[in-house]
Coordinates of C-alpha atoms and ligand atoms in Angstrom, one line a residue:
M1 CA 90.8 93.2 112.2
K2 CA 94.4 91.4 112.7
T3 CA 94.4 91.7 116.2
V4 CA 90.7 89.5 116.5
N5 CA 90.6 85.7 116.2
G6 CA 87.3 85.1 116.1
F7 CA 84.8 84.0 118.6
R8 CA 85.0 80.9 121.4
C9 CA 81.6 79.5 122.9
I10 CA 81.9 80.4 127.0
K11 CA 80.2 77.0 127.0
C12 CA 81.3 74.2 124.6
T13 CA 84.4 76.4 123.4
K14 CA 83.9 75.9 119.8
E15 CA 85.6 78.5 117.8
W16 CA 84.2 80.7 115.2
L17 CA 85.3 83.1 112.8
L18 CA 83.8 86.9 113.2
T19 CA 81.6 86.2 110.1
Q20 CA 80.4 82.8 111.0
A21 CA 78.4 83.8 114.1
K22 CA 76.6 87.0 114.8
Y23 CA 75.7 86.9 118.4
V24 CA 75.5 83.7 120.4
C25 CA 77.3 80.2 119.3
P26 CA 75.7 78.8 116.1
S27 CA 76.2 75.0 117.6
C28 CA 75.1 75.2 121.3
G29 CA 73.5 78.9 121.2
N30 CA 75.4 80.4 124.2
N31 CA 77.1 83.2 124.9
L32 CA 80.6 84.2 122.6
D33 CA 83.5 85.4 123.7
I34 CA 85.8 87.5 121.4
V35 CA 89.3 85.9 121.1
Y36 CA 92.3 88.2 120.6
D37 CA 95.7 87.7 119.0
Y38 CA 97.9 89.2 121.9
S39 CA 101.2 89.2 119.7
E40 CA 99.1 91.8 117.7
I41 CA 97.8 94.1 120.0
S42 CA 101.3 94.0 122.0
K43 CA 102.8 95.2 118.4
K44 CA 100.4 98.0 118.8
I45 CA 100.2 99.5 122.0
S46 CA 102.9 99.5 125.3
R47 CA 102.7 100.6 128.9
K48 CA 105.4 102.9 127.2
D49 CA 102.7 104.6 124.6
L50 CA 100.3 105.1 126.8
Q51 CA 102.4 107.4 128.9
H52 CA 102.7 109.9 126.1
N53 CA 99.1 109.3 125.4
T54 CA 97.0 112.6 126.5
S55 CA 93.4 111.4 125.8
Y56 CA 92.1 110.2 129.3
N57 CA 89.2 108.1 128.0
M58 CA 88.6 104.6 127.5
W59 CA 90.0 105.0 123.5
R60 CA 93.7 105.2 125.1
Y61 CA 93.2 101.6 124.9
Q62 CA 92.0 101.2 121.3
H63 CA 93.8 98.5 120.5
F64 CA 92.2 96.3 123.0
Y65 CA 88.9 96.6 121.6
P66 CA 87.3 94.6 118.2
V67 CA 86.2 97.7 116.3
D68 CA 88.4 100.1 114.1
N69 CA 86.0 102.4 112.8
L70 CA 87.1 105.0 115.7
C71 CA 86.2 107.8 113.3
D72 CA 82.4 106.9 114.4
K73 CA 82.9 107.5 118.2
P74 CA 80.9 109.4 120.0
A75 CA 82.3 112.8 121.2
L76 CA 81.4 112.3 124.8
H77 CA 83.7 111.4 127.2
I78 CA 83.6 107.7 128.7
G79 CA 85.6 106.0 130.9
W80 CA 89.0 107.6 133.0
T81 CA 86.5 107.9 135.9
P82 CA 88.5 108.4 139.2
L83 CA 89.8 106.2 141.5
Y84 CA 89.6 107.5 144.8
K85 CA 91.7 106.1 148.1
S86 CA 89.6 105.9 151.1
S87 CA 91.2 108.5 154.1
H88 CA 89.6 105.9 156.7
T89 CA 90.5 102.5 155.4
S90 CA 94.4 101.7 154.3
N91 CA 94.2 100.3 150.9
L92 CA 90.4 100.9 149.6
Y93 CA 89.7 102.3 146.7
I94 CA 86.7 103.2 144.7
K95 CA 86.1 103.6 141.3
D96 CA 83.5 106.1 140.6
D97 CA 81.8 104.9 137.4
G98 CA 78.7 107.1 138.0
R99 CA 80.9 110.0 136.3
N100 CA 80.2 108.6 133.0
P101 CA 78.0 110.8 130.6
S102 CA 74.9 108.8 131.4
A103 CA 75.9 108.3 134.9
S104 CA 76.7 104.7 134.9
F105 CA 79.1 101.9 133.9
K106 CA 77.1 101.0 131.0
D107 CA 78.4 103.7 129.1
R108 CA 81.5 101.7 128.4
A109 CA 79.7 98.8 126.9
S110 CA 77.3 101.2 124.9
A111 CA 80.3 102.8 123.3
I112 CA 81.7 99.5 121.7
A113 CA 78.0 98.2 120.7
L114 CA 77.4 101.3 119.2
L115 CA 80.5 101.4 117.3
D116 CA 79.8 97.4 116.2
A117 CA 76.3 98.7 114.9
I118 CA 77.7 101.5 113.0
Y119 CA 80.0 98.9 111.0
K120 CA 77.6 96.5 110.7
K121 CA 75.3 99.5 109.0
S122 CA 72.4 99.0 111.6
P123 CA 69.4 100.9 111.0
C124 CA 68.3 101.2 114.9
I125 CA 69.8 99.5 118.2
I126 CA 67.5 98.0 120.4
G127 CA 68.1 96.8 124.0
A128 CA 66.0 95.5 127.0
S129 CA 67.1 97.1 130.4
T130 CA 66.8 97.4 133.7
G131 CA 67.3 101.1 133.2
N132 CA 70.9 102.1 132.7
A133 CA 72.1 100.1 129.7
G134 CA 69.0 101.6 128.0
S135 CA 69.6 105.2 129.2
S136 CA 73.2 104.6 128.1
I137 CA 72.7 103.8 125.0
A138 CA 70.1 106.3 124.3
C139 CA 72.6 108.8 125.3
L140 CA 75.1 107.6 122.8
G141 CA 72.9 106.9 120.2
A142 CA 71.5 110.6 120.5
S143 CA 75.3 111.4 120.2
V144 CA 75.8 109.8 116.9
K145 CA 71.8 110.3 115.6
M146 CA 71.5 106.7 115.7
P147 CA 67.5 105.5 116.5
I148 CA 67.6 103.8 119.8
T149 CA 64.7 101.6 121.0
I150 CA 64.0 100.3 124.5
L151 CA 62.1 97.8 126.4
V152 CA 62.1 98.8 129.9
P153 CA 60.1 97.7 133.0
N154 CA 57.5 100.1 134.2
S155 CA 58.9 99.9 137.8
A156 CA 62.3 101.2 136.6
P157 CA 63.2 104.6 138.6
Q158 CA 61.9 107.9 137.2
A159 CA 65.2 109.6 136.7
K160 CA 66.1 106.1 134.3
L161 CA 63.0 106.8 132.4
A162 CA 63.7 110.7 132.2
Q163 CA 66.8 109.9 130.8
L164 CA 65.7 107.6 127.8
L165 CA 62.8 110.0 127.3
I166 CA 65.1 113.0 127.2
F167 CA 67.6 111.5 124.9
G168 CA 64.9 110.5 122.4
A169 CA 64.5 107.0 122.5
T170 CA 61.2 105.2 121.5
V171 CA 60.7 103.8 124.9
V172 CA 58.4 100.8 125.7
P173 CA 57.3 100.1 129.6
I174 CA 56.7 97.1 130.0
D175 CA 54.3 95.9 132.4
G176 CA 56.4 92.8 133.7
N177 CA 60.2 92.3 135.0
Y178 CA 63.7 93.0 133.0
D179 CA 63.6 89.2 132.7
Q180 CA 60.4 89.5 130.3
A181 CA 61.3 92.5 128.6
F182 CA 64.7 90.8 127.4
D183 CA 62.8 88.0 126.1
L184 CA 60.8 90.3 124.3
C185 CA 63.6 92.4 123.1
Q186 CA 64.9 89.4 121.2
E187 CA 62.0 88.7 119.1
I188 CA 61.4 92.3 118.1
A189 CA 65.6 92.5 117.2
V190 CA 65.3 89.4 114.9
K191 CA 62.0 90.1 113.3
N192 CA 63.2 93.8 112.5
N193 CA 66.9 92.9 111.5
W194 CA 67.9 95.6 114.4
Y195 CA 71.0 95.5 116.3
N196 CA 70.5 93.9 119.6
R197 CA 72.5 95.4 122.5
N198 CA 71.2 92.9 125.2
T199 CA 73.5 92.6 128.1
G200 CA 74.9 89.1 128.3
Y201 CA 73.9 88.3 124.4
N202 CA 75.9 90.7 122.4
P203 CA 79.5 89.8 122.7
Y204 CA 80.6 93.2 122.2
T205 CA 79.2 94.7 125.6
R206 CA 81.7 92.8 127.3
E207 CA 84.6 93.8 125.4
G208 CA 83.8 97.5 126.6
K209 CA 83.4 96.9 130.1
K210 CA 87.3 95.5 130.0
S211 CA 88.3 99.1 129.9
C212 CA 87.3 99.8 133.8
A213 CA 90.5 97.4 134.6
F214 CA 92.5 99.0 132.3
E215 CA 92.0 102.1 134.0
I216 CA 92.3 100.6 137.6
C217 CA 96.0 99.3 136.5
E218 CA 96.9 102.7 134.9
Q219 CA 95.7 104.6 137.7
L220 CA 97.7 102.4 140.3
N221 CA 100.7 103.0 138.7
W222 CA 100.3 99.0 137.0
Q223 CA 100.2 97.6 140.7
V224 CA 97.7 95.3 140.4
P225 CA 95.0 95.4 143.1
D226 CA 94.6 91.9 145.4
W227 CA 90.9 92.1 145.5
V228 CA 88.3 93.7 142.9
F229 CA 84.7 94.0 144.2
V230 CA 82.1 94.0 141.4
S231 CA 78.0 94.1 141.8
V232 CA 76.5 91.7 139.7
G233 CA 73.0 91.1 138.2
D234 CA 73.5 89.8 134.8
G235 CA 77.1 89.1 135.2
N236 CA 78.4 91.1 132.3
I237 CA 80.4 93.8 134.0
I238 CA 82.2 90.9 136.3
S239 CA 83.1 89.6 133.1
G240 CA 84.0 92.4 131.3
I241 CA 86.5 93.3 133.9
W242 CA 87.8 90.2 134.4
K243 CA 88.5 90.1 130.6
G244 CA 90.4 93.3 131.0
F245 CA 92.6 92.1 133.4
Y246 CA 93.2 89.1 131.5
D247 CA 94.3 91.0 128.5
L248 CA 96.5 93.0 130.1
Y249 CA 98.1 89.7 132.0
H250 CA 98.6 88.4 128.2
C251 CA 100.0 91.6 126.8
K252 CA 102.4 91.4 129.6
F253 CA 101.1 94.9 130.8
I254 CA 100.7 93.1 134.6
D255 CA 102.3 90.5 135.9
R256 CA 99.9 88.8 138.0
L257 CA 96.1 88.6 138.1
P258 CA 93.4 90.0 141.2
R259 CA 90.5 87.8 143.0
L260 CA 87.2 89.0 141.7
V261 CA 84.3 89.4 144.2
A262 CA 80.6 89.1 142.8
V263 CA 78.8 91.0 145.5
Q264 CA 74.9 90.5 145.0
S265 CA 71.7 91.4 146.7
S266 CA 70.4 88.3 149.0
Q267 CA 67.2 89.1 147.2
S268 CA 68.6 88.5 143.6
N269 CA 71.5 86.2 144.0
A270 CA 71.7 83.7 140.9
I271 CA 75.5 84.0 141.0
F272 CA 76.1 83.6 144.5
Q273 CA 74.0 80.4 144.5
A274 CA 75.9 79.0 141.8
F275 CA 79.3 79.6 143.4
T276 CA 77.9 78.0 146.3
H277 CA 76.7 75.2 144.3
Y278 CA 80.1 74.9 142.5
N279 CA 82.0 74.9 145.4
K280 CA 80.4 71.9 146.9
T281 CA 79.8 69.9 143.8
K282 CA 82.5 71.7 141.0
E283 CA 79.5 72.2 138.2
L284 CA 78.9 75.2 136.7
S285 CA 75.4 75.9 136.5
V286 CA 73.5 79.1 136.9
K287 CA 69.7 78.4 138.0
E288 CA 67.0 80.9 137.9
T289 CA 65.8 82.8 141.0
R290 CA 62.9 85.1 141.6
A291 CA 64.8 88.4 142.2
T292 CA 62.9 91.2 144.5
T293 CA 65.7 93.4 145.3
L294 CA 65.5 97.1 145.5
A295 CA 68.4 97.7 143.9
D296 CA 66.7 97.5 140.3
S297 CA 70.0 97.4 138.4
I298 CA 71.0 94.0 139.5
S299 CA 67.7 92.9 139.8
V300 CA 67.6 89.8 137.7
D301 CA 66.2 86.2 137.7
I302 CA 68.0 84.9 135.3
P303 CA 71.5 86.0 134.8
R304 CA 72.2 86.3 131.1
D305 CA 76.1 86.2 131.4
G306 CA 75.9 83.8 134.1
L307 CA 78.3 81.4 132.9
A308 CA 80.7 83.9 132.4
A309 CA 80.6 85.5 135.7
L310 CA 80.9 82.2 137.2
K311 CA 84.1 81.7 135.5
A312 CA 85.7 85.0 136.2
I313 CA 85.1 84.2 140.0
I314 CA 86.5 80.6 139.7
D315 CA 89.3 81.7 137.5
S316 CA 90.3 84.6 139.6
Q317 CA 90.1 82.6 142.8
G318 CA 87.9 85.0 143.7
T319 CA 84.3 84.6 145.9
S320 CA 81.1 85.7 146.1
V321 CA 79.1 87.4 148.6
E322 CA 75.7 88.6 149.2
V323 CA 74.4 91.1 151.1
S324 CA 71.0 92.2 152.5
D325 CA 68.9 95.3 150.8
Q326 CA 69.7 97.2 154.0
E327 CA 73.2 96.8 154.3
I328 CA 73.2 98.1 150.4
L329 CA 70.9 101.3 151.6
Q330 CA 73.5 101.7 154.3
E331 CA 76.3 101.6 152.3
I332 CA 74.9 104.5 150.2
Q333 CA 75.1 106.8 153.3
G334 CA 78.5 105.3 154.0
I335 CA 80.1 106.0 150.7
A336 CA 79.0 109.2 150.5
K337 CA 80.6 110.1 153.8
E338 CA 83.7 108.3 153.5
F339 CA 84.3 109.1 149.8
A340 CA 81.7 112.3 149.2
V341 CA 80.4 110.0 145.8
F342 CA 76.8 109.3 145.5
A343 CA 76.1 105.8 144.4
E344 CA 72.6 104.3 143.2
P345 CA 71.9 101.1 145.4
A346 CA 73.4 98.7 142.8
G347 CA 76.8 100.9 143.0
A348 CA 76.8 101.0 146.7
T349 CA 76.2 97.0 146.8
S350 CA 80.4 96.5 145.9
V351 CA 81.4 98.2 148.6
A352 CA 78.8 96.4 151.0
G353 CA 80.3 93.4 149.8
F354 CA 83.7 94.6 150.7
K355 CA 82.5 95.5 154.4
K356 CA 81.1 91.9 154.7
L357 CA 84.1 90.5 153.8
T358 CA 86.4 92.6 155.9
A359 CA 84.1 91.9 159.0
Q360 CA 84.6 88.1 158.1
N361 CA 88.6 88.4 158.1
M362 CA 88.5 87.3 154.6
I363 CA 90.8 90.4 153.1
K364 CA 94.1 90.7 155.0
E365 CA 94.7 94.2 155.6
N366 CA 97.6 94.8 153.6
E367 CA 96.0 93.8 150.8
K368 CA 94.7 96.1 148.1
C369 CA 91.2 96.4 147.2
V370 CA 89.0 98.2 144.5
C371 CA 85.1 98.6 144.9
V372 CA 83.4 99.7 141.4
V373 CA 80.7 102.3 142.0
T374 CA 78.9 101.2 139.1
G375 CA 76.1 104.1 139.2
N376 CA 75.2 107.5 140.3
G377 CA 73.0 108.0 143.2
L378 CA 70.7 110.7 141.3
K379 CA 69.5 107.7 139.2
D380 CA 67.5 106.6 142.2
V381 CA 66.6 109.4 144.6
S382 CA 63.8 107.6 146.6
S383 CA 66.1 104.9 147.8
A384 CA 68.7 107.2 149.4
L385 CA 65.9 109.4 151.0
S386 CA 64.9 105.9 152.6
V387 CA 68.1 106.1 154.8
V388 CA 68.3 109.3 155.8
N389 CA 65.9 111.5 158.2
R390 CA 64.0 114.1 155.8
P391 CA 63.2 117.0 158.0
Q392 CA 59.8 118.1 158.1
P393 CA 59.0 121.8 156.8
I394 CA 59.4 124.6 159.5
A395 CA 57.9 128.0 159.5
P396 CA 59.8 130.8 157.7
D397 CA 60.9 132.4 161.5
I398 CA 64.3 133.1 162.0
S399 CA 64.1 132.4 165.5
K400 CA 62.1 128.8 165.3
I401 CA 65.1 128.5 162.2
E402 CA 67.8 128.7 164.6
E403 CA 66.5 126.9 167.4
Y404 CA 66.1 124.3 164.6
I405 CA 69.9 124.2 164.0
H406 CA 71.0 124.6 167.0
R407 CA 69.4 121.4 168.2
R408 CA 71.2 119.7 165.6
I409 CA 74.9 120.7 165.7
Ligands
PLP501 C1 74.5 100.5 138.5 C2 75.1 98.9 137.9 N1 75.1 98.3 138.6 C3 75.9 97.0 138.4 C4 74.9 96.2 137.5 C5 75.4 94.8 136.7 O1 75.8 94.7 136.0 P1 75.9 93.0 135.1 O2 74.3 93.0 135.1 O3 76.4 93.0 134.0 O4 76.0 92.0 135.9 C6 74.5 97.2 136.4 C7 73.4 96.3 135.2 O5 72.6 97.1 134.8 C8 74.3 98.5 137.0 O6 73.7 99.5 136.0
ZN502 ZN1 78.7 76.6 122.0

């Protein structure tokens, strides 16, 4: 592709042609980033072109992606999710990414990985997942009849397991955590020469995640937000969103960049710790933690795209904040009340982070903030039920029912 120069290693910065590397840096084994020729992209797409483009989905930004076999794209509607303005808090917006086909942000990444797998004539896609990446590639795979195999912790919420099975993936429930599933997946992928979709290992996933940044800017009529809040597990969503803003900036679609906030549960906070450590020492290093958060999608011991996430925070002059699991759960209800949007715990985490920084006076009143709500609440109803009072059943008797209702209104 004329628009793509090749790969650059996130750690050692060595550059490679697309034919010289597959997933990771051949020299140091770290993650790769795809490097573009922005002058070539600028020849193909402008803000004006977008004004005349009536296909409102992630493919409207096709020239920013490292794939050109768009004829293979799934027919599903991916991206252009709603951006809702708060009615209570001036300048707060949420991006409801639970509205994607498999009900999470991950469909943006799966779409690009799927096209890459088809282009490379892979017979099968394999991935390890906390639940959403798997259900996403299972969904998209089903739409183009691509066989999918997913290793998933047996503890994943039922709805995510149900999605995997309904979409016809080969599901391998692992009696272990996500990190173990991830390592096993790497081994199986190599042995069978299957396409590996693993988040934070496959450089193509980040490229699909950029689309969220493109949409935020276009939906705000190219006014760049001051802050973007993102919940973080492996760190691939935040690094992808940062790349999206960076691409737009270098193609002169926007004239400044936002500050990114990595929001984590205090019970899975490797990136928060790495950023705190960086502030003290200026050393870039992400250490393993022991993740126990109930926000299953961001429960990660070893963030697989940790370094790219850390750089996204630093380069954007952003920050990281940790919130308690209780704050995350409360925010599921907060978002439902304020926006009528149902978020899964990891989806609500970004807004919990916004509330925390606002309470700490880190955000000025006139600053525009976007929180990305990355997954739909129907994926984990037991977490939602834990913050509401579930009424006991009552007898089917009209007077008892009326009395019951009147006591509550
Ligand atoms: C709903 C949801 N939110 C946030 C994340 C975190 O993304 P990342 O692991 O790339 O940091 C995930 C990842 O699985 C997710 O499914
Ligand atoms: Zn390297």
